[in-house]
Amino acid sequence: MSVLAAEQAINAAQAVLGAMLVDPDTIGPVLHQLTAEDFIDPQMKAVFLAVKRLRSEGRPVEALTVNDILGGAENQLLADMINATVTTASTGEYVTLCHKYALQYRITDLGAQLANAPDSDAQTAILEQLTAIQCQKPGVRVTRLKQCYEEFIDRHASGKQPPYLTWGIAELDDRVYVEAGDFIVLGGYPSAGKTALALQMAVHIARDKHVGYFYYENNDRKLFDRLVALRTKVSFGKIKRFDLSEEDCDRIVKAHDSLTTPELEFVDASGMTAADLRAIALSRHYELVIVDYLQKLPAPKGRRNVTDFERVSQISSDLQDLGKQTGVTVLALSQLARPEKGGKARPGMHSFRQSGQIEQDADVAFLLYREKEEDPQNAARILKIGKNKEGEADLHLRMHFDGDTQTFSRIFPQPAPPKKERPLQANFWEGLEELMDGDDDNPFA
């Protein structure tokens, strides 16, 4: 067994773990590329698993929280990792070296076992392990069922539900299980109210998560005007006309905290590619990114001469990768293609404009449209769960959109009125006469 291989693997693992403890932005990419098998030292493997558990539970990853999971006895180990971390800029290189040296160590270890194998069956088993290792590629996650089982038990041992995203709409909260790194799409026809609904969701989620709202068509003033109407119920029309009464101003002043404390930031994304968006999301430590809207993103640099179909398909894949590789949840607004003349007005997953890739990439897809498309004055909307990988789909919620306060609210079905029962005659026998056998009116006589 090579002492050098073991030393190199441990040094690389220490660098990776130190980066994760110092800079939370490194955690998502590391968890995507490495597994517990890449940490040959049992203590370091335990630290990696503790970080992974904290991340899955939505808790902060810090030396104190990691040490608590490890039983409180690893203060010095964690301190050494942090002190040895001069910079996190090279974390990607540390990850590559950690995987490389762990493979070398395991191959060396298996080679020693092969040399001392007692019989051909044992040799065959070791050779199979060596073949499997040689076929592995860096960044490919391979998990045995035993590992899956152990992680499942660990996840459920605490009895705590993961911090699924909530939306402020009870039916969605009960059915849509969105975790960190998922890709959600909110599609709708023009003027259906996508931005208003996205803002309502954003300010709800921003009560306990850091949200970045990337806009391509609006500006921060227009978005905040909508937010003021939503939170204060002051007429949006009066806000736009600068026609606020003294009562309106009092309500806005009283709503100061609800308008300023949510961790919501507006980002002018004009001209930003998906790569630009990713860089800002990581630098600002956003937990949820909202993109308004997907079709407005330009093609990646170097790929400008592509069709709209190719551009939108690539953007959809890039946004999905942003979530999977960094742990940042992405909610992208998307235009829906209107049906051809004479076609059905109600959209489906096929309706996403310019690309079917959106339908394929999304973990969750919401569809928003007017209940009566032919009547623009009708305030009723349908919010449909078009796709839901982890729960119930094809659920239709009737919503009321109050444009004057930029508010969506549920329309609950009215209970059917009880059926009226015919009242019984007070005295059923009253008015009946007994007919005798000899009576001429008796038909049975």
mmCIF file of C-alpha atoms in Angstrom, residues 14-161:
data_model
loop_
_atom_site.group_PDB
_atom_site.id
_atom_site.type_symbol
_atom_site.label_atom_id
_atom_site.label_comp_id
_atom_site.label_asym_id
_atom_site.label_seq_id
_atom_site.Cartn_x
_atom_site.Cartn_y
_atom_site.Cartn_z
ATOM 1 C CA GLN A 14 -8.497 18.352 3.576
ATOM 2 C CA ALA A 15 -8.338 21.148 0.981
ATOM 3 C CA VAL A 16 -11.825 20.302 -0.319
ATOM 4 C CA LEU A 17 -13.402 20.115 3.146
ATOM 5 C CA GLY A 18 -11.696 23.326 4.250
ATOM 6 C CA ALA A 19 -13.122 25.152 1.213
ATOM 7 C CA MET A 20 -16.635 23.855 2.001
ATOM 8 C CA LEU A 21 -16.378 25.103 5.595
ATOM 9 C CA VAL A 22 -15.036 28.527 4.556
ATOM 10 C CA ASP A 23 -17.147 29.254 1.455
ATOM 11 C CA PRO A 24 -20.762 27.947 1.187
ATOM 12 C CA ASP A 25 -20.699 28.567 -2.594
ATOM 13 C CA THR A 26 -18.324 25.625 -3.017
ATOM 14 C CA ILE A 27 -20.637 23.109 -1.345
ATOM 15 C CA GLY A 28 -23.054 22.492 -4.228
ATOM 16 C CA PRO A 29 -20.386 21.808 -6.883
ATOM 17 C CA VAL A 30 -18.399 19.580 -4.507
ATOM 18 C CA LEU A 31 -21.441 17.487 -3.543
ATOM 19 C CA HIS A 32 -22.260 17.104 -7.228
ATOM 20 C CA GLN A 33 -18.809 15.753 -8.103
ATOM 21 C CA LEU A 34 -17.603 13.802 -5.063
ATOM 22 C CA THR A 35 -19.002 10.999 -2.912
ATOM 23 C CA ALA A 36 -18.021 9.645 0.486
ATOM 24 C CA GLU A 37 -15.825 7.087 -1.340
ATOM 25 C CA ASP A 38 -13.480 9.924 -2.341
ATOM 26 C CA PHE A 39 -12.457 10.433 1.308
ATOM 27 C CA ILE A 40 -10.188 7.608 2.452
ATOM 28 C CA ASP A 41 -9.739 8.905 5.997
ATOM 29 C CA PRO A 42 -12.730 7.903 8.221
ATOM 30 C CA GLN A 43 -12.780 11.235 10.067
ATOM 31 C CA MET A 44 -12.767 13.237 6.839
ATOM 32 C CA LYS A 45 -15.457 10.993 5.382
ATOM 33 C CA ALA A 46 -17.561 11.733 8.478
ATOM 34 C CA VAL A 47 -17.050 15.480 7.978
ATOM 35 C CA PHE A 48 -18.140 15.188 4.323
ATOM 36 C CA LEU A 49 -21.273 13.265 5.284
ATOM 37 C CA ALA A 50 -22.072 15.815 8.018
ATOM 38 C CA VAL A 51 -21.815 18.673 5.491
ATOM 39 C CA LYS A 52 -24.035 16.738 3.087
ATOM 40 C CA ARG A 53 -26.632 16.139 5.788
ATOM 41 C CA LEU A 54 -26.699 19.794 6.856
ATOM 42 C CA ARG A 55 -27.119 20.868 3.240
ATOM 43 C CA SER A 56 -29.998 18.431 2.665
ATOM 44 C CA GLU A 57 -31.737 19.732 5.810
ATOM 45 C CA GLY A 58 -31.297 23.367 4.779
ATOM 46 C CA ARG A 59 -29.184 24.190 7.830
ATOM 47 C CA PRO A 60 -26.069 26.411 7.756
ATOM 48 C CA VAL A 61 -22.803 24.597 7.127
ATOM 49 C CA GLU A 62 -20.341 25.911 9.700
ATOM 50 C CA ALA A 63 -17.673 24.383 11.920
ATOM 51 C CA LEU A 64 -20.041 24.590 14.903
ATOM 52 C CA THR A 65 -22.957 22.807 13.195
ATOM 53 C CA VAL A 66 -20.691 20.174 11.610
ATOM 54 C CA ASN A 67 -19.032 19.476 14.961
ATOM 55 C CA ASP A 68 -22.435 19.111 16.598
ATOM 56 C CA ILE A 69 -23.394 16.341 14.151
ATOM 57 C CA LEU A 70 -20.028 14.667 14.761
ATOM 58 C CA GLY A 71 -20.684 14.512 18.484
ATOM 59 C CA GLY A 72 -18.723 17.603 19.530
ATOM 60 C CA ALA A 73 -15.289 15.968 19.490
ATOM 61 C CA GLU A 74 -13.796 17.269 16.230
ATOM 62 C CA ASN A 75 -13.122 20.941 16.980
ATOM 63 C CA GLN A 76 -9.389 20.625 16.355
ATOM 64 C CA LEU A 77 -9.818 18.669 13.109
ATOM 65 C CA LEU A 78 -12.225 21.278 11.727
ATOM 66 C CA ALA A 79 -10.018 24.151 12.884
ATOM 67 C CA ASP A 80 -7.013 22.596 11.123
ATOM 68 C CA MET A 81 -9.027 22.313 7.894
ATOM 69 C CA ILE A 82 -10.116 25.952 8.057
ATOM 70 C CA ASN A 83 -6.630 27.238 8.947
ATOM 71 C CA ALA A 84 -5.090 25.297 6.056
ATOM 72 C CA THR A 85 -7.483 26.922 3.553
ATOM 73 C CA VAL A 86 -5.708 29.957 2.116
ATOM 74 C CA THR A 87 -8.129 30.416 -0.809
ATOM 75 C CA THR A 88 -11.208 28.736 -2.244
ATOM 76 C CA ALA A 89 -10.539 29.914 -5.795
ATOM 77 C CA SER A 90 -8.917 26.582 -6.653
ATOM 78 C CA THR A 91 -11.614 24.350 -5.182
ATOM 79 C CA GLY A 92 -12.366 22.843 -8.599
ATOM 80 C CA GLU A 93 -8.740 21.714 -8.854
ATOM 81 C CA TYR A 94 -8.857 20.339 -5.289
ATOM 82 C CA VAL A 95 -11.924 18.289 -6.238
ATOM 83 C CA THR A 96 -10.150 16.804 -9.260
ATOM 84 C CA LEU A 97 -7.077 15.911 -7.172
ATOM 85 C CA CYS A 98 -9.208 14.490 -4.346
ATOM 86 C CA HIS A 99 -10.968 12.119 -6.745
ATOM 87 C CA LYS A 100 -7.740 11.249 -8.573
ATOM 88 C CA TYR A 101 -5.694 10.455 -5.472
ATOM 89 C CA ALA A 102 -8.553 8.533 -3.837
ATOM 90 C CA LEU A 103 -8.745 6.353 -6.960
ATOM 91 C CA GLN A 104 -4.982 5.779 -6.888
ATOM 92 C CA TYR A 105 -5.155 4.826 -3.248
ATOM 93 C CA ARG A 106 -8.039 2.400 -3.776
ATOM 94 C CA ILE A 107 -6.311 0.808 -6.788
ATOM 95 C CA THR A 108 -3.093 0.400 -4.782
ATOM 96 C CA ASP A 109 -5.032 -1.063 -1.872
ATOM 97 C CA LEU A 110 -6.896 -3.510 -4.115
ATOM 98 C CA GLY A 111 -3.639 -4.475 -5.795
ATOM 99 C CA ALA A 112 -2.203 -5.435 -2.415
ATOM 100 C CA GLN A 113 -5.355 -7.425 -1.639
ATOM 101 C CA LEU A 114 -5.117 -9.176 -5.012
ATOM 102 C CA ALA A 115 -1.529 -10.234 -4.301
ATOM 103 C CA ASN A 116 -2.637 -11.813 -1.037
ATOM 104 C CA ALA A 117 -5.962 -13.268 -2.228
ATOM 105 C CA PRO A 118 -6.378 -16.816 -0.898
ATOM 106 C CA ASP A 119 -8.164 -18.292 -3.935
ATOM 107 C CA SER A 120 -9.432 -17.631 -7.450
ATOM 108 C CA ASP A 121 -12.908 -16.553 -6.277
ATOM 109 C CA ALA A 122 -11.411 -13.830 -4.094
ATOM 110 C CA GLN A 123 -9.127 -12.777 -6.955
ATOM 111 C CA THR A 124 -12.104 -12.534 -9.338
ATOM 112 C CA ALA A 125 -14.046 -10.364 -6.875
ATOM 113 C CA ILE A 126 -11.084 -7.984 -6.501
ATOM 114 C CA LEU A 127 -10.540 -7.822 -10.258
ATOM 115 C CA GLU A 128 -14.190 -6.847 -10.733
ATOM 116 C CA GLN A 129 -13.715 -3.977 -8.270
ATOM 117 C CA LEU A 130 -10.585 -2.856 -10.117
ATOM 118 C CA THR A 131 -12.426 -2.922 -13.454
ATOM 119 C CA ALA A 132 -15.282 -0.869 -12.035
ATOM 120 C CA ILE A 133 -12.835 1.736 -10.679
ATOM 121 C CA GLN A 134 -11.000 1.992 -14.009
ATOM 122 C CA CYS A 135 -14.291 2.690 -15.788
ATOM 123 C CA GLN A 136 -15.235 5.561 -13.496
ATOM 124 C CA LYS A 137 -14.998 9.117 -14.828
ATOM 125 C CA PRO A 138 -14.324 12.174 -12.652
ATOM 126 C CA GLY A 139 -17.574 13.910 -11.759
ATOM 127 C CA VAL A 140 -19.734 10.825 -12.321
ATOM 128 C CA ARG A 141 -21.758 9.971 -9.237
ATOM 129 C CA VAL A 142 -22.154 6.258 -8.638
ATOM 130 C CA THR A 143 -23.980 5.162 -5.483
ATOM 131 C CA ARG A 144 -24.484 1.651 -4.200
ATOM 132 C CA LEU A 145 -27.855 0.613 -2.828
ATOM 133 C CA LYS A 146 -26.237 0.126 0.575
ATOM 134 C CA GLN A 147 -25.173 3.779 0.543
ATOM 135 C CA CYS A 148 -28.647 4.851 -0.556
ATOM 136 C CA TYR A 149 -30.178 2.859 2.291
ATOM 137 C CA GLU A 150 -27.808 4.333 4.895
ATOM 138 C CA GLU A 151 -28.437 7.867 3.646
ATOM 139 C CA PHE A 152 -32.204 7.235 3.663
ATOM 140 C CA ILE A 153 -32.032 6.137 7.332
ATOM 141 C CA ASP A 154 -29.898 9.178 8.196
ATOM 142 C CA ARG A 155 -32.342 11.537 6.470
ATOM 143 C CA HIS A 156 -35.360 10.113 8.275
ATOM 144 C CA ALA A 157 -33.732 9.507 11.668
ATOM 145 C CA SER A 158 -34.324 13.083 12.770
ATOM 146 C CA GLY A 159 -37.987 12.971 11.760
ATOM 147 C CA LYS A 160 -37.588 16.417 10.180
ATOM 148 C CA GLN A 161 -39.056 17.083 6.754
#
